[in-house]
Tab-separated table of C-alpha atoms and ligand atoms in Angstrom:
chain	number	residue	atom	x	y	z
R	289	MET	CA	-9.503	19.787	-0.399
R	290	ILE	CA	-10.292	16.669	-2.523
R	291	LEU	CA	-8.822	17.014	-5.932
R	292	ILE	CA	-10.790	15.710	-9.007
R	293	LYS	CA	-8.695	14.502	-11.821
R	294	SER	CA	-9.939	14.917	-15.432
R	295	PRO	CA	-9.960	11.770	-17.823
R	296	GLU	CA	-6.536	12.985	-19.305
R	297	GLU	CA	-4.773	13.087	-16.053
R	298	ILE	CA	-6.322	9.811	-15.099
R	299	GLU	CA	-4.688	8.583	-18.309
R	300	VAL	CA	-1.191	9.648	-17.220
R	301	MET	CA	-1.607	7.975	-13.682
R	302	ARG	CA	-2.431	5.012	-15.792
R	303	GLU	CA	0.858	5.177	-17.454
R	304	GLY	CA	2.901	5.737	-14.606
R	305	GLY	CA	0.786	3.024	-12.766
R	306	GLY	CA	1.391	0.495	-15.273
R	307	ILE	CA	5.136	1.228	-14.764
R	308	LEU	CA	4.790	0.786	-11.043
R	309	THR	CA	3.071	-2.538	-11.516
R	310	GLU	CA	5.722	-3.813	-13.695
R	311	ILE	CA	8.499	-2.706	-11.486
R	312	LEU	CA	6.598	-4.210	-8.339
R	313	SER	CA	6.354	-7.678	-10.055
R	314	VAL	CA	10.085	-7.782	-11.060
R	315	VAL	CA	10.927	-6.933	-7.534
R	316	LYS	CA	8.349	-9.419	-6.163
R	317	ASP	CA	10.040	-12.090	-8.319
R	318	GLU	CA	13.245	-11.283	-6.593
R	319	VAL	CA	12.417	-11.928	-3.072
R	320	ARG	CA	14.084	-15.086	-1.861
R	321	ALA	CA	15.678	-16.559	1.320
R	322	GLY	CA	19.157	-15.164	1.868
R	323	ILE	CA	18.993	-12.182	0.080
R	324	PRO	CA	19.686	-8.629	1.962
R	325	THR	CA	16.900	-6.364	1.612
R	326	GLN	CA	19.012	-3.656	-0.001
R	327	VAL	CA	19.261	-5.854	-3.483
R	328	LEU	CA	15.618	-4.982	-3.714
R	329	GLU	CA	16.213	-0.979	-3.285
R	330	ASP	CA	19.136	-1.544	-5.821
R	331	LEU	CA	16.718	-3.211	-8.239
R	332	VAL	CA	13.766	-0.578	-7.488
R	333	VAL	CA	16.407	2.026	-8.344
R	334	ALA	CA	17.644	0.464	-11.331
R	335	GLU	CA	14.301	-0.460	-12.964
R	336	MET	CA	12.917	3.091	-12.471
R	337	GLU	CA	15.796	4.824	-14.193
R	338	ARG	CA	15.430	2.309	-17.255
R	339	ARG	CA	11.763	3.331	-17.429
R	340	GLY	CA	12.580	6.992	-16.854
R	341	VAL	CA	10.281	7.237	-13.559
R	342	THR	CA	11.258	8.630	-10.171
R	343	PRO	CA	10.683	7.306	-6.856
R	344	SER	CA	8.071	8.902	-4.840
R	345	PHE	CA	9.095	7.805	-1.237
R	346	LYS	CA	13.104	8.832	-1.640
R	347	GLY	CA	13.237	11.891	0.576
R	348	TYR	CA	9.699	12.214	1.381
R	349	GLN	CA	9.393	13.570	4.836
R	350	GLY	CA	13.053	12.273	4.799
R	351	TYR	CA	12.457	8.603	3.919
R	352	PRO	CA	16.060	7.623	2.922
R	353	ALA	CA	15.076	4.761	0.076
R	354	SER	CA	12.872	4.258	-3.072
R	355	VAL	CA	10.952	1.137	-1.384
R	356	CYS	CA	9.479	0.012	1.999
R	357	VAL	CA	10.379	-3.363	2.666
R	358	SER	CA	8.681	-4.725	5.884
R	359	ILE	CA	9.140	-8.283	7.259
R	360	ASN	CA	7.095	-10.123	9.612
R	361	ASP	CA	6.091	-7.870	12.704
R	362	GLU	CA	6.865	-4.935	10.425
R	363	VAL	CA	3.798	-3.424	9.201
R	364	VAL	CA	5.085	-0.661	7.053
R	365	HIS	CA	7.914	1.873	6.237
R	366	GLY	CA	10.649	-0.962	6.542
R	367	ILE	CA	13.877	0.684	5.407
R	368	PRO	CA	16.056	-1.644	3.119
R	369	GLY	CA	19.551	-2.442	4.425
R	370	GLN	CA	21.764	-5.349	5.344
R	371	ARG	CA	18.769	-7.467	7.005
R	372	THR	CA	18.398	-10.765	4.877
R	373	VAL	CA	15.211	-12.248	4.136
R	374	GLY	CA	14.594	-15.552	5.962
R	375	ASP	CA	12.749	-18.992	4.946
R	376	GLY	CA	9.117	-18.256	5.957
R	377	ASP	CA	9.065	-14.791	6.025
R	378	VAL	CA	6.130	-12.485	4.995
R	379	VAL	CA	7.767	-9.649	3.022
R	380	SER	CA	5.813	-6.441	2.285
R	381	ILE	CA	6.745	-4.393	-0.572
R	382	ASP	CA	5.585	-0.812	-1.136
R	383	LEU	CA	6.500	1.427	-3.992
R	384	GLY	CA	5.539	4.899	-5.289
R	385	VAL	CA	6.376	5.979	-8.961
R	386	TYR	CA	6.204	9.853	-9.816
R	387	HIS	CA	5.731	9.969	-13.618
R	388	LYS	CA	4.845	13.140	-15.667
R	389	GLY	CA	3.565	15.012	-12.635
R	390	PHE	CA	1.650	12.338	-10.936
R	391	HIS	CA	2.230	9.718	-7.938
R	392	THR	CA	0.896	6.163	-8.107
R	393	ASP	CA	1.431	3.825	-5.030
R	394	ALA	CA	1.196	0.230	-4.681
R	395	ALA	CA	2.165	-2.731	-2.182
R	396	VAL	CA	2.139	-6.331	-2.329
R	397	SER	CA	3.058	-9.075	0.546
R	398	VAL	CA	4.646	-12.240	-0.530
R	399	GLY	CA	5.615	-15.486	1.518
R	400	VAL	CA	8.980	-16.639	0.997
R	401	GLY	CA	9.604	-20.389	0.788
R	402	ALA	CA	7.769	-22.692	3.291
R	403	ILE	CA	5.320	-20.194	5.242
R	404	SER	CA	3.168	-21.317	7.827
R	405	LYS	CA	-0.638	-21.720	7.215
R	406	ARG	CA	-1.310	-18.811	9.260
R	407	ALA	CA	1.183	-16.537	7.538
R	408	ALA	CA	-0.423	-17.928	4.258
R	409	SER	CA	-3.867	-17.029	5.477
R	410	LEU	CA	-2.992	-13.663	6.464
R	411	ILE	CA	-1.628	-12.992	2.925
R	412	ASP	CA	-4.797	-14.238	1.361
R	413	VAL	CA	-7.045	-12.118	3.703
R	414	THR	CA	-4.979	-8.898	3.184
R	415	HIS	CA	-5.352	-9.215	-0.463
R	416	GLY	CA	-8.728	-10.115	-0.300
R	417	CYS	CA	-9.818	-7.415	1.805
R	418	LEU	CA	-8.160	-4.772	-0.425
R	419	ILE	CA	-10.262	-6.264	-3.160
R	420	GLU	CA	-13.439	-6.207	-1.223
R	421	GLY	CA	-12.441	-2.432	-0.735
R	422	VAL	CA	-12.001	-1.514	-4.314
R	423	LYS	CA	-15.397	-3.063	-5.225
R	424	HIS	CA	-16.883	-0.389	-3.023
R	425	ALA	CA	-15.101	2.389	-4.642
R	426	ARG	CA	-17.972	3.545	-6.645
R	427	ALA	CA	-19.190	7.336	-7.129
R	428	GLY	CA	-22.064	7.952	-4.774
R	429	ASN	CA	-20.733	5.611	-2.155
R	430	TYR	CA	-18.813	7.100	0.685
R	431	VAL	CA	-15.315	6.534	1.837
R	432	GLY	CA	-16.750	4.757	4.908
R	433	ASP	CA	-18.085	1.944	2.596
R	434	ILE	CA	-14.788	1.156	1.562
R	435	SER	CA	-13.472	1.275	5.202
R	436	LEU	CA	-16.350	-0.996	6.498
R	437	ALA	CA	-15.950	-3.442	3.784
R	438	ILE	CA	-12.260	-4.072	4.235
R	439	GLN	CA	-12.794	-4.084	8.297
R	440	ARG	CA	-15.625	-6.643	7.920
R	441	TYR	CA	-13.809	-9.087	5.671
R	442	VAL	CA	-10.569	-8.723	7.948
R	443	GLU	CA	-12.547	-9.476	11.074
R	444	ILE	CA	-14.563	-12.215	9.922
R	445	ALA	CA	-11.345	-14.161	9.305
R	446	GLY	CA	-10.314	-13.268	12.745
R	447	PHE	CA	-7.596	-10.934	12.143
R	448	SER	CA	-6.998	-7.263	12.822
R	449	VAL	CA	-6.831	-3.808	10.784
R	450	VAL	CA	-4.335	-1.654	11.748
R	451	ARG	CA	-6.014	1.817	12.795
R	452	GLU	CA	-2.668	4.150	13.137
R	453	TYR	CA	-2.412	4.187	9.362
R	454	THR	CA	-4.668	4.709	6.519
R	455	GLY	CA	-4.995	4.988	2.718
R	456	HIS	CA	-5.108	8.250	0.931
R	457	GLY	CA	-5.991	10.518	-2.082
R	458	VAL	CA	-2.907	10.447	-4.297
R	459	GLY	CA	-2.205	12.364	-7.403
R	460	ARG	CA	0.263	15.423	-7.851
R	461	ALA	CA	0.971	14.660	-4.099
R	462	LEU	CA	1.685	11.346	-2.962
R	463	HIS	CA	-0.738	12.143	-0.024
R	464	GLU	CA	-3.990	14.178	-0.761
R	465	GLU	CA	-7.340	14.304	0.897
R	466	PRO	CA	-9.211	12.266	1.678
R	467	GLN	CA	-7.828	9.704	4.186
R	468	VAL	CA	-9.107	5.912	3.460
R	469	PRO	CA	-9.118	4.238	6.799
R	470	ASN	CA	-9.314	0.650	6.947
R	471	PHE	CA	-11.916	0.488	9.608
R	472	ALA	CA	-15.329	2.098	10.293
R	473	GLY	CA	-14.893	5.353	12.386
R	474	ASN	CA	-17.739	7.695	13.731
R	475	GLY	CA	-18.960	9.446	10.365
R	476	LYS	CA	-19.005	7.606	6.782
R	477	GLY	CA	-16.526	10.435	5.622
R	478	PRO	CA	-16.800	12.104	2.034
R	479	MET	CA	-18.803	10.931	-0.602
R	480	LEU	CA	-17.147	9.237	-3.670
R	481	ARG	CA	-17.000	11.323	-6.889
R	482	VAL	CA	-16.088	10.566	-10.600
R	483	GLY	CA	-12.336	11.645	-10.829
R	484	MET	CA	-11.257	10.875	-7.305
R	485	THR	CA	-8.087	9.054	-7.395
R	486	LEU	CA	-7.320	6.737	-4.044
R	487	ALA	CA	-4.552	4.599	-2.675
R	488	ILE	CA	-6.456	1.975	-0.600
R	489	GLU	CA	-3.977	0.084	1.512
R	490	PRO	CA	-5.363	-2.198	4.321
R	491	MET	CA	-2.376	-3.183	6.868
R	492	VAL	CA	-3.661	-6.467	8.600
R	493	THR	CA	-2.008	-8.201	11.687
R	494	THR	CA	-2.674	-11.718	13.023
R	495	GLY	CA	-2.813	-10.704	16.741
R	496	ASP	CA	-3.894	-6.711	18.072
R	497	TRP	CA	-4.056	-3.803	15.881
R	498	ARG	CA	-1.772	-1.742	17.907
R	499	THR	CA	1.638	-0.548	16.520
R	500	LYS	CA	4.621	1.116	17.552
R	501	VAL	CA	7.683	2.997	15.522
R	502	GLU	CA	11.220	1.372	15.745
R	503	LYS	CA	14.266	3.414	16.887
R	504	ASN	CA	15.130	4.420	13.214
R	505	ASN	CA	11.878	6.858	13.377
R	506	TRP	CA	10.225	4.979	10.506
R	507	THR	CA	9.640	1.239	10.751
R	508	VAL	CA	6.270	0.621	12.016
R	509	THR	CA	5.865	-2.907	14.072
R	510	THR	CA	3.020	-4.488	15.708
R	511	ARG	CA	3.130	-3.877	19.514
R	512	ASP	CA	2.541	-7.657	20.168
R	513	GLY	CA	4.874	-9.010	17.800
R	514	SER	CA	2.235	-10.520	15.775
R	515	LEU	CA	2.821	-10.812	11.862
R	516	SER	CA	1.616	-8.181	9.399
R	517	ALA	CA	0.908	-7.954	5.741
R	518	HIS	CA	0.012	-5.072	3.515
R	519	PHE	CA	-1.560	-4.841	-0.063
R	520	GLU	CA	-2.174	-1.289	-1.838
R	521	HIS	CA	-3.754	-0.461	-5.086
R	522	THR	CA	-4.225	3.061	-6.622
R	523	ILE	CA	-7.721	3.338	-8.067
R	524	ALA	CA	-9.555	6.009	-10.104
R	525	ILE	CA	-13.441	6.552	-9.223
R	526	THR	CA	-15.502	6.575	-12.627
R	527	ASP	CA	-19.118	6.452	-13.427
R	528	GLY	CA	-19.022	2.541	-13.670
R	529	GLU	CA	-16.284	0.086	-12.282
R	530	PRO	CA	-13.384	1.462	-10.521
R	531	VAL	CA	-10.237	1.503	-12.583
R	532	VAL	CA	-7.032	-0.064	-10.934
R	533	VAL	CA	-4.177	2.493	-11.884
R	534	ALA	CA	-1.625	0.574	-9.822
L	288	MF3	N1	2.419	3.384	0.774
L	288	MF3	C1	2.831	4.236	1.734
L	288	MF3	C2	1.989	5.559	2.075
L	288	MF3	O1	1.555	6.222	1.176
L	288	MF3	C3	4.260	4.580	1.756
L	288	MF3	C4	4.700	6.127	2.058
L	288	MF3	S1	6.596	5.512	2.437
L	288	MF3	C5	7.229	7.118	2.524
L	288	MF3	O2	2.176	6.261	3.171
L	288	MF3	F1	8.638	6.861	2.648
L	288	MF3	F2	6.980	7.671	1.635
L	288	MF3	F3	6.709	7.793	3.449
L	289	CO	CO1	0.218	4.717	0.331
């Protein structure tokens, strides 16, 4: 069932989403060559405590951390630890905040130091396709309009969209209906209605779209070893422009 949020509920999500956006920006600014990714986890924990919010991801289906840090061929669900960030890396940071009964979910990718032209282009295209998808998130459109807009934008640029993971409804649960794929499937999916809140999260690769899961049972990597980037916004469907919640 797709849950419709009241204007009051969306306001609460905007509050949590604002906090998420702040924390994500603090963390993004700390990403530099030489730091172990655990530093980013510790920073997230401290920033969340300071602001009185809790991590959506910690313990979710057994996920062991508060943030996902995915580097280069890692697509999503990288677990922070002793691995150090390298010069030229593409680092994706995915964060979920739980605040006053509601989750919000957002991600960014950053290039570290001197990145290749291809890596820079991947980051631009992945951000660009998210913005393109969000533009189509309007009442009366279908979920599939978002998906198609994202896929077109990515494939015209010569990159691939990951198919085995999708965006999702978000609210009282981190993952709600509907799924929001980043590619056009068979049907056009459900119609978008005022009060729906969605996490739109394209994952893009420079090579093939196929992925595998690493031995830690979490980290998703590209099968062909190609680079991947990930951007995510939580948005609300209104009777006008979509509202970016986080
Ligand atoms: N943004 C991702 C998602 O919505 C992050 C989930 S990580 C997990 O699926 F740890 F919570 F699983
Ligand atoms: Co998500």
